[in-house]
Tab-separated table of C-alpha atoms and ligand atoms in Angstrom:
chain	number	residue	atom	x	y	z
A	1	UNK	CA	73.892	73.334	3.096
A	2	UNK	CA	73.179	74.937	-0.456
A	3	UNK	CA	73.500	73.169	-3.741
A	4	UNK	CA	75.776	75.299	-6.011
A	5	UNK	CA	77.408	74.771	-9.086
A	6	UNK	CA	80.694	76.740	-10.221
A	7	UNK	CA	80.965	77.076	-13.937
A	8	UNK	CA	84.659	77.371	-14.942
A	9	UNK	CA	87.545	75.962	-13.047
A	10	UNK	CA	90.325	78.586	-13.532
A	11	UNK	CA	91.762	80.517	-10.549
A	12	UNK	CA	88.700	82.144	-9.250
A	13	UNK	CA	86.529	79.303	-10.089
A	14	UNK	CA	88.220	76.533	-8.577
A	15	UNK	CA	89.432	78.156	-5.455
A	16	UNK	CA	85.700	79.790	-4.818
A	17	UNK	CA	84.501	76.164	-5.367
A	18	UNK	CA	86.781	74.647	-3.032
A	19	UNK	CA	86.265	77.207	-0.476
A	20	UNK	CA	82.326	77.134	-0.694
A	21	UNK	CA	82.524	73.453	-0.059
A	22	UNK	CA	84.801	74.299	2.950
A	23	UNK	CA	81.938	76.334	4.528
A	24	UNK	CA	79.478	73.767	4.302
A	25	UNK	CA	78.037	73.695	0.795
A	26	UNK	CA	77.541	70.657	-1.691
A	27	UNK	CA	79.348	71.991	-4.881
A	28	UNK	CA	79.455	71.096	-8.414
A	29	UNK	CA	82.613	72.394	-10.652
A	30	UNK	CA	82.088	72.479	-14.215
A	31	UNK	CA	84.680	72.879	-17.062
A	32	UNK	CA	84.610	71.994	-20.594
A	33	UNK	CA	88.296	70.766	-20.308
A	34	UNK	CA	87.855	67.200	-19.821
A	35	UNK	CA	91.632	66.596	-18.932
A	36	UNK	CA	91.537	69.044	-16.165
A	37	UNK	CA	88.170	67.622	-14.723
A	38	UNK	CA	89.815	64.159	-14.695
A	39	UNK	CA	92.767	65.509	-12.885
A	40	UNK	CA	90.368	67.316	-10.390
A	41	UNK	CA	88.366	63.880	-9.871
A	42	UNK	CA	91.485	62.395	-8.813
A	43	UNK	CA	92.028	65.205	-6.295
A	44	UNK	CA	95.022	66.817	-8.358
A	45	UNK	CA	94.891	70.426	-8.195
A	46	UNK	CA	95.866	71.860	-12.016
A	47	UNK	CA	97.065	75.091	-10.522
A	48	UNK	CA	99.712	76.144	-8.042
A	49	UNK	CA	98.129	77.516	-5.254
A	50	UNK	CA	99.506	76.858	-1.680
A	51	UNK	CA	96.929	74.751	0.295
A	52	UNK	CA	94.303	74.267	-2.340
A	53	UNK	CA	94.889	70.543	-3.239
A	54	UNK	CA	94.641	69.901	0.772
A	55	UNK	CA	91.212	71.719	1.006
A	56	UNK	CA	90.152	69.693	-1.992
A	57	UNK	CA	90.926	66.412	-0.379
A	58	UNK	CA	89.420	67.622	2.919
A	59	UNK	CA	85.895	68.220	1.350
A	60	UNK	CA	85.799	65.833	-1.377
A	61	UNK	CA	82.663	64.403	-0.171
A	62	UNK	CA	81.033	67.941	-1.050
A	63	UNK	CA	82.666	68.666	-3.986
A	64	UNK	CA	82.104	67.006	-7.510
A	65	UNK	CA	83.726	67.771	-10.665
A	66	UNK	CA	82.071	67.300	-14.029
A	67	UNK	CA	82.204	68.346	-17.756
A	68	UNK	CA	78.317	68.140	-17.737
A	69	UNK	CA	76.966	71.825	-17.643
A	70	UNK	CA	73.418	70.689	-18.043
A	71	UNK	CA	73.235	68.211	-15.625
A	72	UNK	CA	75.263	70.460	-13.202
A	73	UNK	CA	73.043	73.286	-13.414
A	74	UNK	CA	69.850	71.283	-12.923
A	75	UNK	CA	70.951	69.757	-9.980
A	76	UNK	CA	71.989	73.179	-8.219
A	77	UNK	CA	69.926	76.184	-6.804
A	78	UNK	CA	72.623	78.743	-7.154
A	79	UNK	CA	75.030	78.783	-10.155
A	80	UNK	CA	78.347	80.795	-10.137
A	81	UNK	CA	79.599	81.909	-13.250
A	82	UNK	CA	83.417	81.873	-12.979
A	83	UNK	CA	84.617	81.570	-16.809
A	84	UNK	CA	87.605	83.797	-18.144
A	85	UNK	CA	86.844	87.558	-19.404
A	86	UNK	CA	89.834	88.269	-21.513
A	87	UNK	CA	90.484	91.915	-22.502
A	88	UNK	CA	91.204	92.117	-26.270
A	89	UNK	CA	93.934	94.395	-27.679
A	90	UNK	CA	91.615	97.317	-27.838
A	91	UNK	CA	90.699	97.055	-24.072
A	92	UNK	CA	87.318	95.496	-25.136
A	93	UNK	CA	86.173	92.609	-22.635
A	94	UNK	CA	85.768	89.475	-24.716
A	95	UNK	CA	82.273	88.122	-23.357
A	96	UNK	CA	81.862	85.409	-25.386
A	97	UNK	CA	82.188	82.544	-22.545
A	98	UNK	CA	80.027	84.461	-20.273
A	99	UNK	CA	77.375	84.707	-23.060
A	100	UNK	CA	77.679	80.961	-24.281
A	101	UNK	CA	77.428	79.978	-20.549
A	102	UNK	CA	74.396	82.204	-19.844
A	103	UNK	CA	72.614	80.669	-23.202
A	104	UNK	CA	73.414	77.088	-21.674
A	105	UNK	CA	72.021	77.845	-18.231
A	106	UNK	CA	68.954	79.572	-19.913
A	107	UNK	CA	68.140	76.497	-22.069
A	108	UNK	CA	68.070	73.952	-18.997
A	109	UNK	CA	66.696	75.787	-16.067
A	110	UNK	CA	63.093	74.848	-15.132
A	111	UNK	CA	62.689	76.373	-11.838
A	112	UNK	CA	63.956	79.471	-9.985
A	113	UNK	CA	67.789	79.706	-9.759
A	114	UNK	CA	70.215	82.437	-8.628
A	115	UNK	CA	73.020	83.163	-11.135
A	116	UNK	CA	75.961	84.646	-9.712
A	117	UNK	CA	78.939	86.334	-11.806
A	118	UNK	CA	82.179	85.896	-9.909
A	119	UNK	CA	84.310	86.792	-12.732
A	120	UNK	CA	85.579	90.270	-13.161
A	121	UNK	CA	83.107	91.965	-15.780
A	122	UNK	CA	82.454	95.440	-17.219
A	123	UNK	CA	79.734	97.464	-15.521
A	124	UNK	CA	76.067	96.063	-17.518
A	125	UNK	CA	77.299	92.679	-17.965
A	126	UNK	CA	74.779	91.443	-15.330
A	127	UNK	CA	72.035	92.989	-17.378
A	128	UNK	CA	73.391	91.299	-20.517
A	129	UNK	CA	73.051	87.782	-18.788
A	130	UNK	CA	69.694	89.015	-17.478
A	131	UNK	CA	68.676	89.515	-21.131
A	132	UNK	CA	70.280	86.581	-22.488
A	133	UNK	CA	68.496	83.991	-19.987
A	134	UNK	CA	65.015	85.916	-20.252
A	135	UNK	CA	65.408	85.420	-24.262
A	136	UNK	CA	66.389	81.498	-23.793
A	137	UNK	CA	64.830	80.174	-20.968
A	138	UNK	CA	61.321	78.243	-20.912
A	139	UNK	CA	58.387	80.560	-20.306
A	140	UNK	CA	57.612	81.502	-16.547
A	141	UNK	CA	60.657	80.254	-15.255
A	142	UNK	CA	62.057	82.618	-12.592
A	143	UNK	CA	65.640	83.543	-11.846
A	144	UNK	CA	67.751	86.289	-10.381
A	145	UNK	CA	71.188	87.562	-11.559
A	146	UNK	CA	73.486	88.787	-8.785
A	147	UNK	CA	77.100	90.222	-9.076
A	148	UNK	CA	79.370	88.848	-6.501
A	149	UNK	CA	82.828	89.769	-7.579
A	150	UNK	CA	85.882	87.778	-6.072
A	151	UNK	CA	88.906	89.798	-4.424
A	152	UNK	CA	91.149	86.593	-3.889
A	153	UNK	CA	94.908	86.963	-4.731
A	154	UNK	CA	97.010	84.147	-6.239
A	155	UNK	CA	99.206	82.679	-3.644
A	156	UNK	CA	96.648	83.477	-0.834
A	157	UNK	CA	93.431	82.376	-2.323
A	158	UNK	CA	92.067	80.559	0.379
A	159	UNK	CA	92.695	82.985	3.025
A	160	UNK	CA	91.470	85.768	0.932
A	161	UNK	CA	88.318	83.849	0.391
A	162	UNK	CA	87.529	82.545	3.915
A	163	UNK	CA	88.844	85.819	5.679
A	164	UNK	CA	87.793	88.500	3.011
A	165	UNK	CA	87.906	92.420	4.214
A	166	UNK	CA	84.253	92.494	2.968
A	167	UNK	CA	82.075	90.570	0.649
A	168	UNK	CA	80.194	92.624	-2.332
A	169	UNK	CA	76.762	91.268	-3.509
A	170	UNK	CA	74.963	93.097	-6.194
A	171	UNK	CA	71.476	92.178	-6.036
A	172	UNK	CA	67.999	93.053	-7.362
A	173	UNK	CA	65.613	91.104	-5.335
A	174	UNK	CA	65.085	90.347	-1.498
A	175	UNK	CA	64.867	86.659	-2.237
A	176	UNK	CA	68.341	86.457	-3.845
A	177	UNK	CA	69.796	88.739	-1.212
A	178	UNK	CA	68.323	86.311	1.417
A	179	UNK	CA	70.018	83.289	-0.351
A	180	UNK	CA	73.262	85.017	-0.709
A	181	UNK	CA	73.339	86.119	2.624
A	182	UNK	CA	72.810	82.419	3.613
A	183	UNK	CA	75.584	81.153	1.623
A	184	UNK	CA	78.038	83.244	3.237
A	185	UNK	CA	76.561	83.104	6.671
A	186	UNK	CA	79.709	80.969	7.970
A	187	UNK	CA	82.224	83.802	6.768
A	188	UNK	CA	82.695	86.506	9.422
A	189	UNK	CA	82.721	89.657	7.148
A	190	UNK	CA	80.787	92.399	6.301
A	191	UNK	CA	78.445	91.769	3.457
A	192	UNK	CA	77.582	95.057	1.403
A	193	UNK	CA	74.789	94.758	-0.709
A	194	UNK	CA	74.818	96.962	-3.638
A	195	UNK	CA	72.870	97.215	-7.076
A	196	UNK	CA	74.263	94.832	-9.801
A	197	UNK	CA	75.999	98.014	-11.427
A	198	UNK	CA	77.567	99.169	-8.354
A	199	UNK	CA	79.180	95.895	-7.754
A	200	UNK	CA	80.578	95.340	-11.216
A	201	UNK	CA	82.236	98.947	-10.777
A	202	UNK	CA	83.618	98.211	-7.266
A	203	UNK	CA	85.585	95.387	-8.711
A	204	UNK	CA	87.231	97.120	-11.442
A	205	UNK	CA	87.792	100.123	-9.002
A	206	UNK	CA	89.739	98.311	-6.652
A	207	UNK	CA	91.921	96.757	-8.935
A	208	UNK	CA	92.349	100.106	-10.751
A	209	UNK	CA	93.128	101.686	-7.651
A	210	UNK	CA	95.672	99.347	-6.357
A	211	UNK	CA	97.473	99.327	-9.629
A	212	UNK	CA	97.451	103.106	-9.488
A	213	UNK	CA	99.054	102.797	-6.117
A	214	UNK	CA	101.699	100.974	-7.551
A	215	UNK	CA	102.497	103.128	-10.196
A	216	UNK	CA	102.623	106.060	-7.983
A	217	UNK	CA	105.022	104.360	-5.746
A	218	UNK	CA	107.270	103.395	-8.557
A	219	UNK	CA	107.272	106.971	-9.657
A	220	UNK	CA	108.257	108.094	-6.403
A	221	UNK	CA	110.944	105.607	-6.471
A	222	UNK	CA	112.337	107.058	-9.610
A	223	UNK	CA	112.555	110.567	-8.024
A	224	UNK	CA	114.062	109.083	-4.864
A	225	UNK	CA	116.879	107.677	-6.933
A	226	UNK	CA	117.744	110.817	-8.467
A	227	UNK	CA	117.603	112.795	-5.254
A	228	UNK	CA	119.652	110.361	-2.820
A	229	UNK	CA	116.343	109.497	-1.319
A	230	UNK	CA	115.389	105.840	-0.148
A	231	UNK	CA	111.593	104.877	-1.491
A	232	UNK	CA	111.575	102.171	1.489
A	233	UNK	CA	111.718	104.890	3.845
A	234	UNK	CA	109.111	107.164	1.929
A	235	UNK	CA	106.705	104.434	1.665
A	236	UNK	CA	106.935	103.426	5.250
A	237	UNK	CA	106.236	106.954	6.460
A	238	UNK	CA	103.482	107.523	3.913
A	239	UNK	CA	101.827	104.029	4.810
A	240	UNK	CA	101.608	104.904	8.562
A	241	UNK	CA	99.021	107.586	7.530
A	242	UNK	CA	95.828	105.948	8.027
A	243	UNK	CA	94.252	107.558	5.182
A	244	UNK	CA	97.015	106.367	2.649
A	245	UNK	CA	97.494	102.646	4.260
A	246	UNK	CA	100.773	100.619	4.066
A	247	UNK	CA	99.553	98.037	1.354
A	248	UNK	CA	100.539	98.212	-2.194
A	249	UNK	CA	103.351	100.616	-1.718
A	250	UNK	CA	106.223	98.455	-2.806
A	251	UNK	CA	108.364	99.578	-5.340
A	252	UNK	CA	109.704	97.216	-7.852
A	253	UNK	CA	109.528	96.632	-11.772
A	254	UNK	CA	105.767	97.016	-11.922
A	255	UNK	CA	102.548	94.881	-11.593
A	256	UNK	CA	101.878	92.201	-13.825
A	257	UNK	CA	99.351	88.906	-13.388
A	258	UNK	CA	96.043	87.963	-14.909
A	259	UNK	CA	94.144	90.844	-13.286
A	260	UNK	CA	95.769	94.123	-13.060
A	261	UNK	CA	96.910	94.590	-16.555
A	262	UNK	CA	93.647	93.366	-17.943
A	263	UNK	CA	91.467	95.088	-15.575
A	264	UNK	CA	93.173	98.576	-16.045
A	265	UNK	CA	92.562	98.252	-19.888
A	266	UNK	CA	89.300	97.155	-19.495
A	267	UNK	CA	88.285	100.141	-17.178
A	268	UNK	CA	89.720	102.744	-19.329
A	269	UNK	CA	87.322	100.949	-22.070
A	270	UNK	CA	84.393	101.175	-19.829
A	271	UNK	CA	85.046	104.792	-19.190
A	272	UNK	CA	85.422	105.577	-22.735
A	273	UNK	CA	82.287	103.904	-23.548
A	274	UNK	CA	80.693	106.203	-20.765
A	275	UNK	CA	82.074	109.038	-22.821
A	276	UNK	CA	84.947	109.751	-20.188
A	277	UNK	CA	88.695	109.759	-20.948
A	278	UNK	CA	90.109	108.096	-17.971
A	279	UNK	CA	93.868	109.543	-18.616
A	280	UNK	CA	95.183	108.808	-15.185
A	281	UNK	CA	94.687	104.892	-15.849
A	282	UNK	CA	96.318	105.358	-19.139
A	283	UNK	CA	99.301	106.995	-17.308
A	284	UNK	CA	99.205	104.038	-14.498
A	285	UNK	CA	99.661	101.670	-17.549
A	286	UNK	CA	102.367	103.426	-19.201
A	287	UNK	CA	104.342	103.887	-15.854
A	288	UNK	CA	103.978	100.391	-15.428
A	289	UNK	CA	105.430	99.375	-18.741
A	290	UNK	CA	108.109	102.022	-18.462
A	291	UNK	CA	109.329	100.670	-15.241
A	292	UNK	CA	110.459	97.519	-16.934
A	293	UNK	CA	112.318	99.537	-19.456
A	294	UNK	CA	114.081	101.549	-16.922
A	295	UNK	CA	115.166	98.386	-15.336
A	296	UNK	CA	116.509	96.984	-18.647
A	297	UNK	CA	118.301	100.265	-19.062
A	298	UNK	CA	119.916	100.123	-15.710
A	299	UNK	CA	121.220	96.440	-16.366
A	300	UNK	CA	122.791	97.619	-19.764
A	301	UNK	CA	124.413	100.533	-18.134
A	302	UNK	CA	125.821	98.606	-14.956
A	303	UNK	CA	127.443	95.870	-17.177
A	304	UNK	CA	128.165	98.013	-20.252
A	305	UNK	CA	125.833	96.481	-22.678
A	306	UNK	CA	124.496	93.042	-23.556
A	307	UNK	CA	126.724	91.706	-26.120
A	308	UNK	CA	128.414	88.420	-25.116
A	309	UNK	CA	127.303	88.913	-21.437
A	310	UNK	CA	125.912	86.228	-19.429
A	311	UNK	CA	122.856	87.023	-17.174
A	312	UNK	CA	121.570	85.289	-14.266
A	313	UNK	CA	117.916	85.964	-13.535
A	314	UNK	CA	116.184	84.900	-10.405
A	315	UNK	CA	112.352	84.725	-10.380
A	316	UNK	CA	109.953	84.528	-13.364
A	317	UNK	CA	106.674	84.393	-11.929
A	318	UNK	CA	104.717	87.856	-11.874
A	319	UNK	CA	105.096	87.518	-7.927
A	320	UNK	CA	105.995	85.025	-5.369
A	321	UNK	CA	103.926	81.961	-4.458
A	322	UNK	CA	102.540	81.319	-7.692
A	323	UNK	CA	103.822	79.705	-10.870
A	324	UNK	CA	101.712	82.022	-12.888
A	325	UNK	CA	103.698	83.747	-15.648
A	326	UNK	CA	101.038	85.818	-17.289
A	327	UNK	CA	102.068	89.579	-18.012
A	328	UNK	CA	105.171	88.973	-15.687
A	329	UNK	CA	107.503	91.767	-16.258
A	330	UNK	CA	110.267	88.591	-16.466
A	331	UNK	CA	108.919	87.989	-19.939
A	332	UNK	CA	109.788	91.579	-21.462
A	333	UNK	CA	113.033	91.832	-19.614
A	334	UNK	CA	114.382	88.360	-20.745
A	335	UNK	CA	113.252	88.760	-24.294
A	336	UNK	CA	114.966	92.269	-24.425
A	337	UNK	CA	118.266	90.640	-22.812
A	338	UNK	CA	117.888	87.867	-25.658
A	339	UNK	CA	117.174	90.048	-28.660
A	340	UNK	CA	120.549	92.096	-27.602
A	341	UNK	CA	122.744	89.349	-27.891
A	342	UNK	CA	122.876	88.205	-24.111
A	343	UNK	CA	123.083	84.890	-22.794
A	344	UNK	CA	120.348	84.159	-19.926
A	345	UNK	CA	120.430	81.756	-17.125
A	346	UNK	CA	117.127	81.463	-15.068
A	347	UNK	CA	115.933	79.994	-11.831
A	348	UNK	CA	112.451	80.055	-10.312
A	349	UNK	CA	110.992	77.672	-7.604
A	350	UNK	CA	108.115	76.856	-9.318
A	351	UNK	CA	107.565	78.772	-12.692
A	352	UNK	CA	110.254	77.201	-14.810
A	353	UNK	CA	107.695	74.788	-16.645
A	354	UNK	CA	105.554	77.672	-17.744
A	355	UNK	CA	108.813	79.563	-18.502
A	356	UNK	CA	110.032	76.858	-20.936
A	357	UNK	CA	106.494	77.271	-22.649
A	358	UNK	CA	107.558	80.752	-23.575
A	359	UNK	CA	111.482	80.825	-24.184
A	360	UNK	CA	111.669	77.169	-24.924
A	361	UNK	CA	115.506	76.447	-25.248
A	362	UNK	CA	116.527	79.932	-25.910
A	363	UNK	CA	117.795	80.249	-22.213
A	364	UNK	CA	119.488	77.910	-19.671
A	365	UNK	CA	116.939	76.618	-16.832
A	366	UNK	CA	119.092	76.372	-13.685
A	367	UNK	CA	118.265	73.715	-10.911
A	368	UNK	CA	118.557	76.347	-8.127
A	369	UNK	CA	119.987	79.823	-7.031
A	370	UNK	CA	123.626	78.777	-7.279
A	371	UNK	CA	123.552	76.910	-10.365
A	372	UNK	CA	122.014	80.230	-12.106
A	373	UNK	CA	124.844	82.471	-10.744
A	374	UNK	CA	127.444	80.335	-12.028
A	375	UNK	CA	129.908	82.434	-14.382
A	376	UNK	CA	127.599	85.002	-14.973
A	377	UNK	CA	128.373	88.803	-15.517
A	378	UNK	CA	125.676	89.975	-13.097
A	379	UNK	CA	122.599	88.599	-11.026
A	380	UNK	CA	119.262	90.230	-11.291
A	381	UNK	CA	116.408	89.542	-9.308
A	382	UNK	CA	112.878	89.716	-10.705
A	383	UNK	CA	110.461	87.974	-8.029
A	384	UNK	CA	110.732	88.280	-4.270
A	385	UNK	CA	110.553	84.459	-3.393
A	386	UNK	CA	111.096	83.938	0.394
A	387	UNK	CA	113.959	81.651	-0.194
A	388	UNK	CA	115.892	84.539	-2.061
A	389	UNK	CA	116.178	86.379	1.146
A	390	UNK	CA	118.022	83.514	2.498
A	391	UNK	CA	120.644	82.897	-0.107
A	392	UNK	CA	124.451	82.350	0.804
A	393	UNK	CA	125.453	85.570	-0.402
A	394	UNK	CA	129.297	84.856	-0.135
A	395	UNK	CA	128.576	81.737	-2.258
A	396	UNK	CA	126.747	83.794	-4.790
A	397	UNK	CA	130.079	86.308	-4.781
A	398	UNK	CA	132.270	83.492	-5.412
A	399	UNK	CA	130.365	81.797	-8.279
A	400	UNK	CA	129.454	85.161	-10.248
A	401	UNK	CA	132.290	86.445	-12.556
A	402	UNK	CA	131.667	90.168	-11.516
A	403	UNK	CA	130.032	90.778	-8.096
A	404	UNK	CA	127.074	92.548	-9.377
A	405	UNK	CA	123.589	92.226	-8.278
A	406	UNK	CA	120.485	94.344	-9.669
A	407	UNK	CA	117.542	93.618	-7.748
A	408	UNK	CA	114.036	94.639	-9.059
A	409	UNK	CA	112.404	93.915	-5.829
A	410	UNK	CA	114.596	95.514	-3.137
A	411	UNK	CA	115.096	92.352	-1.141
A	412	UNK	CA	118.433	93.294	0.247
A	413	UNK	CA	119.617	96.106	2.454
A	414	UNK	CA	122.159	98.192	0.165
A	415	UNK	CA	124.620	98.831	3.220
A	416	UNK	CA	125.020	95.155	3.916
A	417	UNK	CA	125.558	94.182	0.303
A	418	UNK	CA	128.087	97.051	-0.047
A	419	UNK	CA	130.005	95.294	3.069
A	420	UNK	CA	129.705	92.161	1.445
A	421	UNK	CA	131.584	93.765	-1.567
A	422	UNK	CA	128.768	93.664	-4.054
A	423	UNK	CA	128.094	96.281	-6.333
A	424	UNK	CA	124.320	96.515	-5.657
A	425	UNK	CA	121.563	98.251	-7.393
A	426	UNK	CA	117.972	98.171	-6.286
A	427	UNK	CA	114.609	100.444	-7.018
A	428	UNK	CA	114.544	103.931	-5.900
A	429	UNK	CA	117.278	104.067	-3.119
B	1	LIG	C1	94.989	90.979	-7.797
B	1	LIG	C2	94.148	91.758	-6.625
B	1	LIG	O1	94.993	92.077	-5.541
B	1	LIG	C3	93.032	90.972	-6.247
B	1	LIG	O2	91.993	91.543	-5.466
B	1	LIG	C4	92.326	90.574	-7.490
B	1	LIG	O3	91.145	89.595	-7.288
B	1	LIG	C5	93.044	89.877	-8.699
B	1	LIG	O4	94.244	90.726	-8.755
B	1	LIG	P1	96.927	88.889	-7.953
B	1	LIG	O5	96.857	89.351	-9.307
B	1	LIG	O6	96.690	87.666	-7.622
B	1	LIG	O7	95.587	89.973	-7.067
B	1	LIG	O8	98.326	89.749	-7.336
B	1	LIG	P2	98.646	90.901	-6.258
B	1	LIG	O9	99.219	90.536	-4.973
B	1	LIG	O10	97.516	92.037	-6.174
B	1	LIG	O11	99.789	91.620	-7.161
B	1	LIG	C6	99.716	91.887	-8.501
B	1	LIG	C7	100.927	92.466	-8.980
B	1	LIG	O12	101.201	93.844	-8.440
B	1	LIG	C8	102.194	91.938	-8.803
B	1	LIG	O13	102.809	91.657	-9.971
B	1	LIG	C9	103.094	92.226	-7.694
B	1	LIG	O14	104.620	92.087	-7.775
B	1	LIG	C10	102.626	93.983	-8.063
B	1	LIG	N1	102.747	94.647	-6.630
B	1	LIG	C11	101.871	94.443	-5.702
B	1	LIG	C12	103.746	95.702	-6.613
B	1	LIG	O15	104.637	95.708	-7.534
B	1	LIG	N2	103.884	96.468	-5.395
B	1	LIG	C13	102.989	96.326	-4.394
B	1	LIG	O16	103.098	96.943	-3.375
B	1	LIG	C14	102.078	95.345	-4.482
């Protein structure tokens, strides 16, 4: 059992902290948001993540929460930094939280500690952390900096942490390597030891590659649409080629969330600073934005303009199994409907509270799938929540003013929808 502290209780920090306790370590989670820490102390999970609260309760004897960063650092041998690393408008990563935390750590450490960066950080941040700690720590205190990027996805965070494809660890000393090896020994996954810089680039490369796969298939979808082909068939056959792989080939209205948009921009910036123009990624970003606008145009076209139209929207979160609406396509799409004079009704199984913060009283928040459809000119689907697949389509048809469904996530079979009497439009088929 290791004594670990995790600084930052956002998605990555909290899920990592709870999972590190689950594999047997004693973990102190630190955050400067007192309200959040008070909630966590009462075993209330502040984010929507299936299974996380249960796991917190299961491990409560090994899991502590505090706002006192000094005390947490002093009591721990390994310190994970999992604070936010937002990307500014110009693509530059804002490292102020990482830098502040590094300084705070430096000022209190009195013996050897391993400082691990868990958040996604641009290459060379590890070296920056090292410089800050060396500058502010007491003379003679030894430490190691490690880069251990996290690959967990919202909605499947626990499984991704406990059963990962691999664990990437960028280290500079055998001592730190040994400690990291023992932290993760209960997890059965290959440990990939690299330099700190490689680990940092691995994380950005993975997210950039996956985002590229999505923009690629969305472009293929647009070509399919114009040529009477079906992108689902194309993606299936492509994905069976082991060199390509079946994941992240789902065409739709593009990617959102707290990672892909931010990391793609940050990686373009990293490349630029290295004297390289990452045009390919710029295009990935552009295609992703365009996909939302194409969808808006399709809706406009199929319902003959937005003026005085009533639009039912199913799904608001950037993907299913999360209440997260950061960079969700639904924000641009609904805003555009409203700006063009349409009335909008929405339903989402968990993201309504977050939607209220964005749209306030400009839209109607329906209580279920059927309430949202009532009296609308069209029903549009923006997130593929499991419960939407099971909706009673006959009932929906009766409730809609016109039987039009425009599906941004391809959840239904076009032939079946046609048989049911819908005018059904989806992506790339
Ligand atoms: C992502 C990475 O997958 C994860 O490794 C990293 O740690 C954080 O960023 P996350 O943002 O939680 O995770 O969601 P993910 O499941 O990867 O989906 C991202 C976006 O891509 C969603 O908007 C989703 O709808 C979209 N997507 C995904 C597609 O449009 N098509 C696909 O085939 C897959």
